[in-house]
Every structure is written in structure tokens, then in C-alpha cells.
């Protein structure tokens, strides 16, 4: 049966070919071959389109297309009734029922049979019935869409032959148009998810279409989100869109070929219904109708293009016939035949133009700006297809403008489709002339999207569009440069996308310079000449673009500072070069990686090296090429003017060389086995000759020599030994040492030490390495002793400016070298007492730090680092703790003396009170102080093998006083850095902040509570406002991080108590994301202290202190929002519990500490509120109330019993402070939210399986979005504000927490209702407390109720206690105060004696008030 199905599909496709030829090729002069060729062109175009679409679905139709391309031509479809034969013609003439029902009578042989067997494979996973048909019964159980339409079912069936379906539909249409058109419209209705249908009369009643659709849509409006195939994720609809588009296209193409498109009402009916449906308010109707209309337009574009081509051919034939008319009088018959054909084609073209215009005007112009971004994207995508299929009509400004307008669409898919459509537009090179106006109008927007769109895919697509535009020469030089600057972008995809564009610019420049060289009489350039010119062109472009980027960034920074809008064009900023590090990611490195493989000069590192080794200083500039004497100068000099480099170009090209060498090795490492070794050997051989010359050429240039020093680590040093050129290796050592001892730049020294480490790693050259490293140490010792020669007391001696600079450089070199090599023996070497050791000299220099000379800051800073490294290296050599040998004890004593003397200086310089130390020296002293105490911390764990650590014998413990001083130093550092960030804030914003009134502050506080938050400008932190960061700001951040991180490590190691971490926590969210990562380390330490060390007191102290200080910044007007304090509270809340798998709580902090935390903070903030209230400071009072938002974030781990204590304490504090809270004041909304959360915890803990557990009626939708439920605050077991509106009746049998029906509310004194309420309350009663009976509950029913009190219970503004406290009659105040004064701190403290009756009365009173409120 499968074989029969496979053979049926090609026969229908070929039968369609015969019908097409029958309609098009019929003429009165069949002997003329040219007339038949017109029909063949139309037929081939239709069949090609059909085959391309079917090939995307499965391979069977693709094979049929391949066969049809080689089949013979035939003239008539009369063979339709003949039985199938083994020939191709017989095979395509078969006609009958669908393929699965028609048995195959012939067998395919050879390759054709093999192709046919591949067809069913992609269909094997589709559900089929026993007879091979699609099983559609399953669909009816998944969606509510009727399957009574044959066309709709065919679209759903992945094994259906859509071409056969289209032919059958057109046959039915020709016999009886009404039912056929109704079937097609019903198919569209099913695709909309509508089960209504139209009959043959309704479908042609064009005046009643709108009314009919209104009737249909009324039923769909009842469904919230009706399912329809285009957006459904069900597997049955996976290929629905593709099949729908294909069926529409096949119907239109077949109707055009048969002539039905022009002679029937098919298009009129479709347009009438589809246009009306596309304006429906129902999304399913609007979306589906738009898709159908767009697919109709796409198919009509193909037909119109074919008709246009036919008209063009007929026009040429008419012109040729007229030219032959004078000589051949018998040609009148042919001319008349051509005129008739041309007239028919003109009529078809006119009809198609009307069809196209109707869909564009009725659907596209309205739906391309639809509210649904999917519909907008569909429109733009279809427009791109129209540009491709019918460019003669649609490549016009009137249609192109739509694409230009949607380039600013908010939806990413819409902008993406617009970029793809423009790619199709500029691919039409024959119609570039019509794109000039559009290009000029929308080029600025395209350039803006390429540089700053939020979606990377859109940026890369737009860059492709700009490349196509540049290919037509429609970009100016400034615009091309702007695009080329993207090669320095931080996004890899953007750099790779623009690489093709840059390659075109580079190629054009190379050709230009080569042409100039040839025009000077130098003849045709060789490959070597072209390669050198390419290197020169690359250097020119990188220098030009680098300068342009610097100018752009400087301009943007200035504008951002003036306007107060920072962060613009941040994605063009490259990675900043750090002060240290051997391999910074510079912009040149990024450009080389992007251009690799696109620009030939980037990968030709041999040519780059040769050009750099040339002497470019002898000749003039490149501008002299055009001069009359340039040829003479070129002949006289060694470097041709065509590739002579300028100074800045040499620097850039040297960076390109280093990046190219690294890239070549990286690619070789990822290639075949052994390829990396070959490439490394080639690089080493080339550098053996060229590297010494580069050292000589650039030894005086700091920037260039740092690049040269990064080259030796790329070499295979063993090759020196294999080639027996040890002298060359020694020369390399000498060059590196020379640069190390002659430069003082941090970058040069760091890269030189990196090279030295690489040289020392060559074990096969150990003899040379040992000799040279000793020479380097001797040179450093000589420099140090010579700098202090002739001075007895270095601590107080006077030094000249040059001597101070020299000493600073020597200390820097020693410090950098000591960072990677143990120099302890060399530092203590004194040649038997004949000379002072390096340790003594540096220690004496460090003693000058107390003098506070600014000029000596670097020298002393580097000296402190050197001494600290010496102690660390010496501690590394300590013997085991159990080793009591004499040498071991001597080593320990020596280390103890050196360490203690250094610590004394460090404490004095960092946190001393008498020292006049420079800021840099303070930072260096603090860093080394923390490092030493971390190293010798007594709480460090034992070694992995269980033995004691060697440093345990020399353990140190930091005094409490010094710890407090260190915390103060960190606090001062933080404030200083915050001031630097605040300086970047525009003065306008500061003025606005100072001039804000009290009322504005109140409104801001309320908005923050509601979740709207402050405005965008106000919410920016200083760190965010400082972007894009300049080099100075980056260096400041680096210094700040380098100062704070040792203090953080000390807390982590236990050298500093974790309570001092509150200094860091208080500034969470204020200083940027890097600082926020620091605070997370403190949070982790707090969690360990509270959970594993049972040290909850520390957690309470740190959390309370941190939150007080953090919120104090708001009260002191240092920050403008409480958001950072709320975020900090959320972070600290994670220290109260540890969750395991599936969020199960593994450990929890003792509840007494959590209660204490809340009580301490409540006492503090209520006192502050009372102070502000007494002083009538409304602004500060409004800010202080916001602290309850912070407290709300700490309620995650609070239990019911703790919530009661916390609330009682809060009420007591308010009562003692005599603060009245208006129940309707929005200012106190944070406090009400905090109280609601407490009541929610109470209800959840007491309710059990009662109302709170069963119903979700106590929490509104807005409250469910919060971390915890937020019912109204109430100490009693059941809050009044948790009652939902009375529209939801509550069931009588179970105590579900819902309001009673109106009848029940009118009968609030009925005993069953009261008893039910009493049952709910008894469930929440404390343990050990007697539950009230019915008599006790009903006893207060007769008590009079104040209407004013009832109304305030209903109002969801504040808790009942607060409402009663402020608004109820005087006789009830005493009872309420006894309830809220804190007499019952917890449920277990309730007395079982005299207080029982009072509690029962209060509970009964609460129940009655609740019923009256409902009533």
C-alpha cells in the first residue's frame, strides 16, 4: 500500500503539468516553436515553485521535480483516461482518488524506484490509520475544533497530496462554485478555531459578510484564549502553517494556469471574507485571515511575475514581427495572433494588479501596525517575499517605506524580518536605481541599529544589509567608517558579522594603493609587493578607526556628563588594559580575531614581521607618494613609499603581529595532531632572527617593548638546543634582562617577568638559565646599593629627586620579581657582614614612611610589598611544626623577628594615629597587614594529611582594638570611593534632589511601596551613572577593590571577626556589582556562624548593625531610595535557614535570635519615627516608615509563635511612643504590609486544616506575587481583612474561610453560624487553653455596636487593632490596650485562669464584628 501511495503523488504532479500546457500553449499556429516556448516557460516556473516547496516537506516531490526536468514535452491532456504505463507520460496521466486509495499498477525501476522509496520515511512518525489515512480523531479530543471540512483535514494530514487537493477543488469550483467557495471559507474559519460554517448562499452574499462574522465572533468572545492552529503548540499543528501556505499557493497557481483565477469569483469571494476577517477584534480571526491574505498575495506575485515575463516576450515578438512585415506580407496572420495573445495577457495583468492592490489596501496597510507583534512580523516577512517574487511592482518607494517604518518597531522579530526583507531588496541588483531615495532616508536608522540594537541577531542582520548597500556604492566614507568601527565591538557575533564589510574596505584600499604604485612606472606588482601593501593598508585602517573610536567615546562621555545620561554606546567600549597582566584583551586583539580568515594580511605574520624589521624612519610619509620626487626617494631608501609605516602604524602593527602569532598557534592547536608543533617551530625559527632586531629597534619605547616582551613565551626554546645556538639563547636572556633593569613601567616589568618564567621553564637549558638569573639578581643588588651608597642613616637621610625615582624603580623591579620567584636568600645575603643586606636596606627605606613625603610614596609602597612577599616566601620554607632541630628553631626565630618588626610598621602606617603616612602607603600597609594575619591565623585548618601546619607555631591573633581600627579604615575607604562616584552625578540631578519638597517625598515613598519604584533616573546608582567608565575611573575601582579584598579575605579566614563585616554589608547596592559580590562572602560566613557554630548572637548583631547603617544612609540623605536596604535584607534573610533538595529546610536559625532581631530593629526605627514626628519633620518621617519594607524582607523564616511576639512588641513600642497611625494614610502602607505578613504567618500557623489551609480567599492577587502571603494584620486567630468580597458564598458544611451568603449575613445571630465561627476560632486557640462553648460565644451578641466601628472594620486600610485603637468608642480602648500592650508575648505564656474569660469575650466580640461588617 505504501508503494501505491508513493507512485500516486508524481502522477498528479505531472497531470497538472499537462493541464497547464493545455491552457497556455493552445494557439492557431502550432507549427511555430516560439509560441510553445511561452507556455513552457510558465509551466517550468510553476513546476519549479511547486517542487521547491514540496521539497521542504519531504523528498518524494523533490525527486519528481528532478525527473520532470528531463521529461519530453507533450501537447494535449487527452491521455488523461489512458491506463498508466511504464513511460513517464503514462505515469503522469493517471487520475483518480487520493493516493492511499488507488493501487499502483506499474513498478518503477532503477534510480527512479530508489528515489520513490525515500519518500515515506519522514512520514513514518505521523499517526496513521489502518488504511494509511491520517487519524484525525485524536485531534478532536485535544482541541475544540470541528473536523467536518475536507480542506482543513487535508491540511492537517501530513501525508496528503496538496496538489491533488487543489486540482479537485478547482474541478468542483468549475462545476458548482457556491459549495466549493463555501468549503474554502469554512476551511479558513476552522483555521481560526471557529466551528461555525457558511453555506453556498452565505458565501456569495458579500453585503452580509460583516454581519455573519459578527455572529461567529460573539461565540468566540466567551472563551478567554481560544486555541487556533497558527499559535498552538500541539504536535498536530506543527506543520499546519506550512501546509496552509502551500495549499493556498497551489490553488492560486493552478487556477491561474487553468484560467479559473480570471473567470470565476474565487478571488472576489476570498478577498471579501479575508479582508473583513482581518479587521476582527478576535485575535485568531485577525491573525489567520492576515496570514491567508499574505499567502494569497505571495502566490499572486508569482503569477503576476510570470505574466509580466510572458508580456515581455510577446512584446519582443511583436516588434520582430513588425520589422519583418514589409518583406513578408503573409505575416499578418502571425501578427494578429500575437496581438490577440498580448491583449489576453494585458487583461490578465490588469486583473492581477487589481487583486494585488485589494489585498495590500485591505489587509497589509492595516495589519503591518497591528498590536500583535506576530501579525506585524508576518506582514513584514510577506513583504520581503513580494520583493523577491515581483520586484518590478513592489520595489518602489510606496512599498519600501513600510519596511523603513518598522525598523523602529519595539518587537525584535519584527525588526529581524525587516532586516531580512532589506537583504532581499538589495540582492535585486537590477532595481538598485529605485532604492536610492529609500536608502538615503533610512541609512541613519540602519547605522543606529547596527551599532546599538538590543538584539544581537538584529545587529548582525543589519550589518549584512549595510554590506549589501555598500556593494552598490550607496554608503559615504563617514558611514563606512562608522560601520567599520564595529570591528572593535565587545560582542563576538558583531565583530564576525562586520568582518566581511571590513574585508571589502581593505581590499579596495589595497587595490587603490597598488594602482598608484603601478601608475608610477613600477610595473605590475609582485605577490610580495601586494602582501606588503596589504600590511600597510591594514595598519592604516586600524589606526584610522582607532582614532575615530577614541573621538567618538570622548564625545559620548562629554555629552553624557552634560546631559546626565550615562551608559550610551557602551557596547562599543573595548576591554580596558589593566595595570598588570601579561595578556590584556586590547581592541587590536579583538579585531585580529574577527578579521582572521577574511583579511589576508591578518594571517600573514611572516610579512608583518618583515615589514616591521624595515627601517621606516629614512623616508617621508605616505602622503609623499604623489609627489614628483617620490620615485627618487623610493629608489634611494630601502623602504618603498607604498608600504612605509608611520610611528603609530608601527605600534599597531606590532600588536597585530603578537595577536596573529597567538591566533596561529591557537588554530594549530585545535587542528590535526602535530600541526601545533610545526607552527610553533616555524614561528620560533623566524623569531630567532627577527626578535633580537625588534629588541634593538624598540628598546627605548615603553609601549612597543612591552609588546616585544610578550613574543618570547610563544617560542619553543628547546629548538635553540636542537639547532646548537646556545649563544643566541644567551643573547635572548641578555635582551630581556636589559629591558628589565632599564625600565620601570609596571606593564614592561610584568611582561619581562613572564618571559623570564618562560625561559626558566626550559629545563634543557638549565645551565644558561641559572647563570643568567644570578646575573639579574646581582644587577638588582648593585642598583640598590649604589642608590643608597654613602649614607649612614637611611631612615632620615635626604635624597634627591632622581635618587628617589631610582630607588622606587629598583624596589618595583625587586617586588615584581619576588612575586614569581623566591628571593629570600638573596634578600638576606650580606657577604659575611661586609655589606648591608637587601632586607636591611629596604627596611630602612620603609622607615621613611612615617615622614609622609609624597615623592617617596611609590618607593615605600613597593618596599612594603617586597617585605611582605619576603615574609610569605620565608613562611613557605618553614619546617613542620614537630621539627625541633636547631636550624628549624633558628629559622622560626628569624622569621618571627622579621615579621614582628614589619607588623609594627604596618599597623602604624595603616591604622596608626601618630603617623603622617601618604594614602598609597596606607593602602599598601593595610593590604600586607591583612595578608600576614591571614597567613598566620591560628584558626586555619590542618593540612590535608592531618598534620599541623608549619605556621601554627608562629600563630598570630589580631587585637580587638586593631580590628576596630581596620574596620574604620575600610569605612573611610568606602566613603572616599563613594564620593568619587557621586562626583560623576550631574549637578542638575543634585539640585533636583535638594529642592524636592516634603510632599514629593511622601508621594515617592508611597510609589515605592506599591511596586512602581522611583523613576529611571533616580534609581541609578553612582556606579551605574559612571558608565561608560574612563581609564581613571577603572584605576580607582581597581585600587578600591585591591584595598577591600584583603579585609574580606581576613573575615573569611577568621583573622578578623565577622561582626566587622557589617561595614561592608551596610553599603550593599551602592557601589556597584563587584562590591555586592564582596557582601555575599560575608553572608556566607554569617550563615556558617549561625547554622553550624551555634553563634546566633553574632548573626543578630551583624544583621541589625548592617541594616541600621544601610538605612541610615537614606535617613542622612546619602542615598535616594530604600531599595538597596531591601535588597540587603533579602540577602541577609538567607542566613536564617539552609534549604536542601526541593527547597526543603535542612537547618534553621533558632527562633529566639530572629525574634530578637526584629524587636531590636523595631525599637530602633520606632524611636526614629517618634523623633521625626516630634520635630514635625515629615520628609524624614516618610523615609523612616519605609524601613518596614526592610523588615518585611526578614519574615521568611518567622514562625507563628514568633510572629505573635514580634507584633506584640511592635504594638507596645507604638503605644509607648504615642504614635497614632491613621488607618487610611498611604504614608503608613509599608507598616501595614509588614503587619499583614505577620498576620498571615499567624493564620498559617494556627489555621491547620481550617479555612486558611483550604481556601485561598485571604490573599489577593497582588499579595500572591510577594514572597509570603499578605493577609491583613491581626493578632487574633482570624483577621477581619482576610475576608473576600461577599460575591463568593461560603459552603456551610465545612469551616471554609469564605463570606456567607446575603441570607446568612442577615441572620448573623443564628446559632449554627455562630457556632461554626467558634469552631474555627477554637482550632487556632493556644495549647492548653479551654475552648469557649456556644453559650459563651453567643453571650455578647446583644452588645450594642457602633456603626462607625463596623465601617472601619470593612475598610481594608489597617489592622483591626489599629482601627479600634484610633476610632472606636472610649469604653473599648481599655480592652484593646490590654490586648496590644505586650502582656501576652507568646501563645504559651497565656494564663489558664483569670484571663480565659477575657480572651473568650474578645474572640466573641471579634466574630460578631466580623458578621456586622459583612452585613
PDB file of C-alpha atoms in Angstrom, residues 76 242 269 298 382 446 554 805 813 818 821 852 856 888 955 987 1045 1128 1157 1163 1266 1300 1311 1318 1334 1396:
ATOM      1  CA  UNK A  76      -2.629  17.757 -25.133  1.00  0.00           C
ATOM      2  CA  UNK A 242       3.473  25.282   6.003  1.00  0.00           C
ATOM      3  CA  UNK A 269     -15.019  35.845  -2.513  1.00  0.00           C
ATOM      4  CA  UNK A 298       2.601  35.968  -2.437  1.00  0.00           C
ATOM      5  CA  UNK A 382       5.481  38.591   3.388  1.00  0.00           C
ATOM      6  CA  UNK A 446      20.233  51.241   9.831  1.00  0.00           C
ATOM      7  CA  UNK A 554      35.274  61.082  24.251  1.00  0.00           C
ATOM      8  CA  UNK A 805      62.958  57.824  41.373  1.00  0.00           C
ATOM      9  CA  UNK A 813      61.703  45.586  39.933  1.00  0.00           C
ATOM     10  CA  UNK A 818      59.729  38.454  44.064  1.00  0.00           C
ATOM     11  CA  UNK A 821      60.482  33.837  42.431  1.00  0.00           C
ATOM     12  CA  UNK A 852      54.827  61.376  54.813  1.00  0.00           C
ATOM     13  CA  UNK A 856      58.556  58.793  48.214  1.00  0.00           C
ATOM     14  CA  UNK A 888      64.473  24.924  62.304  1.00  0.00           C
ATOM     15  CA  UNK A 955      50.310  31.918  65.046  1.00  0.00           C
ATOM     16  CA  UNK A 987      24.675  68.874  39.061  1.00  0.00           C
ATOM     17  CA  UNK A1045      39.503  42.401  49.186  1.00  0.00           C
ATOM     18  CA  UNK A1128      20.377  43.713  51.619  1.00  0.00           C
ATOM     19  CA  UNK A1157      16.492  40.757  65.513  1.00  0.00           C
ATOM     20  CA  UNK A1163      12.636  49.536  68.704  1.00  0.00           C
ATOM     21  CA  UNK A1266       5.100  38.620  47.139  1.00  0.00           C
ATOM     22  CA  UNK A1300     -21.592  33.916  53.983  1.00  0.00           C
ATOM     23  CA  UNK A1311     -26.728  29.749  66.491  1.00  0.00           C
ATOM     24  CA  UNK A1318     -16.481  29.463  67.220  1.00  0.00           C
ATOM     25  CA  UNK A1334     -21.789  28.106  72.375  1.00  0.00           C
ATOM     26  CA  UNK A1396      -9.541  32.879  79.879  1.00  0.00           C
TER      27      UNK A1396
END
